């Protein structure tokens, strides 16, 4: 009969567990090189995310201004300047009431514009209105896409992905 015994010591030919310090340092060096290579693209991603977030905020505030004008059957203004977006009830021009006030993400600026929506939800001047977003440095390019809000004469509100390109 054969006897089974447990081995308590490993022989030198057994497989090694874990990593050596050299392997760990090589792995860390590779990760560091990849991070350095990805840093510029990551900063562009952060800027684009802030611009998209601010564009969506502007779009939602424009729709709120339009729906408030319809609900109140009176003039409501979407006003933008710097990094502030305001929705203002203009039923009494002598004493306007701020209904909503929001700020864009850090480092994002808006072109100054006032869009007045009437009780039908149409812009009062019946002309197209535009509000463009940009970074504080004003750098819009193929990598940094600056959105723009467009309001047409019929009351259509849309957000363009990049106002430097053609916005249908």
Coordinates of C-alpha atoms in Angstrom, one line a residue:
X1 CA 0.0 0.0 0.0
X2 CA 1.2 3.4 -0.8
X3 CA 1.5 6.1 1.8
X4 CA 0.6 9.7 1.2
X5 CA 2.6 12.4 2.9
X6 CA 2.2 16.2 3.0
X7 CA 5.1 18.3 1.9
X8 CA 5.8 21.2 4.2
X9 CA 8.8 22.7 2.4
X10 CA 8.8 23.8 -1.1
X11 CA 11.5 22.8 -3.4
X12 CA 13.3 25.5 -5.5
X13 CA 11.5 24.3 -8.7
X14 CA 8.1 25.3 -7.4
X15 CA 6.3 28.3 -8.9
X16 CA 6.9 31.7 -7.2
X17 CA 3.9 33.5 -5.7
X18 CA 3.5 37.3 -6.0
X19 CA 5.6 39.9 -7.8
X20 CA 9.1 41.0 -7.3
X21 CA 10.0 44.6 -6.6
X22 CA 11.5 45.0 -10.1
X23 CA 8.2 43.8 -11.7
X24 CA 6.2 46.2 -9.5
X25 CA 8.4 49.2 -10.5
X26 CA 8.2 48.4 -14.2
X27 CA 4.4 48.3 -13.9
X28 CA 4.3 51.6 -12.1
X29 CA 6.6 53.2 -14.7
X30 CA 4.2 52.0 -17.5
X31 CA 1.2 53.4 -15.7
X32 CA 3.0 56.7 -15.1
X33 CA 3.9 57.0 -18.8
X34 CA 0.3 56.3 -19.9
X35 CA -1.1 58.9 -17.4
X36 CA 1.3 61.6 -18.8
X37 CA 0.2 60.8 -22.3
X38 CA -3.5 61.0 -21.4
X39 CA -3.4 64.2 -19.4
X40 CA -4.0 66.7 -22.3
X41 CA -7.0 64.7 -23.6
X42 CA -8.4 64.4 -20.1
X43 CA -8.2 68.2 -19.5
X44 CA -10.1 68.7 -22.9
X45 CA -12.7 66.2 -21.7
X46 CA -13.2 68.1 -18.4
X47 CA -13.6 71.4 -20.3
X48 CA -16.1 69.8 -22.8
X49 CA -18.1 68.3 -20.0
X50 CA -18.4 71.7 -18.3
X51 CA -19.5 73.3 -21.5
X52 CA -22.1 70.6 -22.2
X53 CA -23.4 70.8 -18.6
X54 CA -23.7 74.6 -19.0
X55 CA -25.3 74.3 -22.4
X56 CA -27.9 71.9 -21.0
X57 CA -28.6 74.2 -18.1
X58 CA -29.1 77.1 -20.6
X59 CA -31.4 75.0 -22.7
X60 CA -33.5 74.0 -19.7
X61 CA -33.8 77.6 -18.5
X62 CA -34.9 78.7 -22.0
X63 CA -37.6 76.1 -22.0
X64 CA -38.6 77.2 -18.4
X65 CA -38.9 80.8 -19.6
X66 CA -41.0 79.8 -22.6
X67 CA -43.3 77.6 -20.5
X68 CA -43.6 80.3 -17.8
X69 CA -44.6 82.8 -20.5
X70 CA -47.3 80.5 -21.7
X71 CA -48.5 79.6 -18.2
X72 CA -48.7 83.3 -17.1
X73 CA -49.9 84.5 -20.6
X74 CA -47.4 87.3 -20.2
X75 CA -43.9 88.4 -21.1
X76 CA -41.0 86.3 -19.5
X77 CA -37.4 87.1 -20.3
X78 CA -34.4 84.8 -20.5
X79 CA -31.4 86.9 -19.7
X80 CA -27.8 85.9 -19.9
X81 CA -24.6 87.7 -19.0
X82 CA -21.2 86.4 -17.9
X83 CA -22.0 83.2 -16.1
X84 CA -25.5 84.1 -14.9
X85 CA -28.8 82.8 -16.5
X86 CA -32.0 84.5 -15.3
X87 CA -35.6 83.9 -16.0
X88 CA -37.5 87.1 -15.2
X89 CA -41.2 87.8 -15.1
X90 CA -41.7 91.1 -17.1
X91 CA -45.4 91.5 -16.6
X92 CA -44.6 94.7 -14.7
X93 CA -41.6 96.3 -16.5
X94 CA -41.1 98.7 -13.5
X95 CA -40.7 95.8 -11.1
X96 CA -39.5 92.7 -12.8
X97 CA -39.5 89.5 -10.7
X98 CA -36.6 87.0 -10.9
X99 CA -38.2 83.5 -11.2
X100 CA -35.0 81.5 -11.6
X101 CA -31.3 82.3 -11.4
X102 CA -28.6 79.8 -12.2
X103 CA -24.9 79.9 -12.8
X104 CA -22.9 78.0 -15.4
X105 CA -20.1 75.7 -14.5
X106 CA -16.8 77.2 -13.4
X107 CA -14.8 78.6 -16.3
X108 CA -17.8 78.9 -18.7
X109 CA -19.1 82.2 -19.9
X110 CA -22.2 83.2 -21.9
X111 CA -22.7 85.8 -24.5
X112 CA -25.0 88.6 -23.3
X113 CA -28.5 88.3 -24.6
X114 CA -32.1 88.9 -23.7
X115 CA -34.9 86.8 -25.2
X116 CA -38.5 87.9 -24.4
X117 CA -41.1 85.2 -24.7
X118 CA -44.7 86.3 -25.1
X119 CA -47.9 84.6 -23.9
X120 CA -47.9 82.3 -27.0
X121 CA -44.4 81.1 -26.3
X122 CA -42.9 82.9 -29.3
X123 CA -40.1 85.4 -29.0
X124 CA -41.5 89.0 -29.1
X125 CA -39.2 90.3 -31.8
X126 CA -40.0 87.3 -34.0
X127 CA -36.3 87.1 -35.0
X128 CA -33.8 84.4 -34.4
X129 CA -31.9 84.8 -31.1
X130 CA -28.6 83.2 -30.2
X131 CA -26.6 82.7 -27.0
X132 CA -23.2 81.2 -27.3
X133 CA -21.1 79.5 -24.6
X134 CA -17.3 79.7 -24.4
X135 CA -14.5 79.0 -22.0
X136 CA -13.2 81.9 -19.9
X137 CA -10.2 81.9 -22.2
X138 CA -12.5 82.0 -25.2
X139 CA -10.8 79.1 -26.9
X140 CA -13.2 77.1 -29.0
X141 CA -11.7 74.6 -31.5
X142 CA -12.2 71.2 -32.9
X143 CA -11.2 69.7 -29.6
X144 CA -13.1 72.2 -27.4
X145 CA -16.7 72.2 -28.6
X146 CA -18.6 75.3 -27.4
X147 CA -22.4 74.8 -27.6
X148 CA -24.9 77.5 -28.6
X149 CA -28.6 78.1 -27.9
X150 CA -30.8 79.1 -30.9
X151 CA -34.3 80.4 -30.6
X152 CA -36.1 80.8 -33.9
X153 CA -39.0 83.2 -34.7
X154 CA -41.6 80.5 -34.3
X155 CA -40.5 79.7 -30.7
X156 CA -38.4 76.7 -31.5
X157 CA -35.5 76.3 -28.9
X158 CA -32.5 74.1 -29.7
X159 CA -29.0 73.6 -28.4
X160 CA -26.3 73.2 -31.0
X161 CA -23.3 71.0 -30.2
X162 CA -20.8 73.5 -31.5
X163 CA -21.7 77.1 -32.3
X164 CA -18.5 77.6 -34.4
X165 CA -19.8 75.1 -36.9
X166 CA -23.1 75.3 -38.9
X167 CA -26.0 75.0 -36.5
X168 CA -29.1 73.8 -38.3

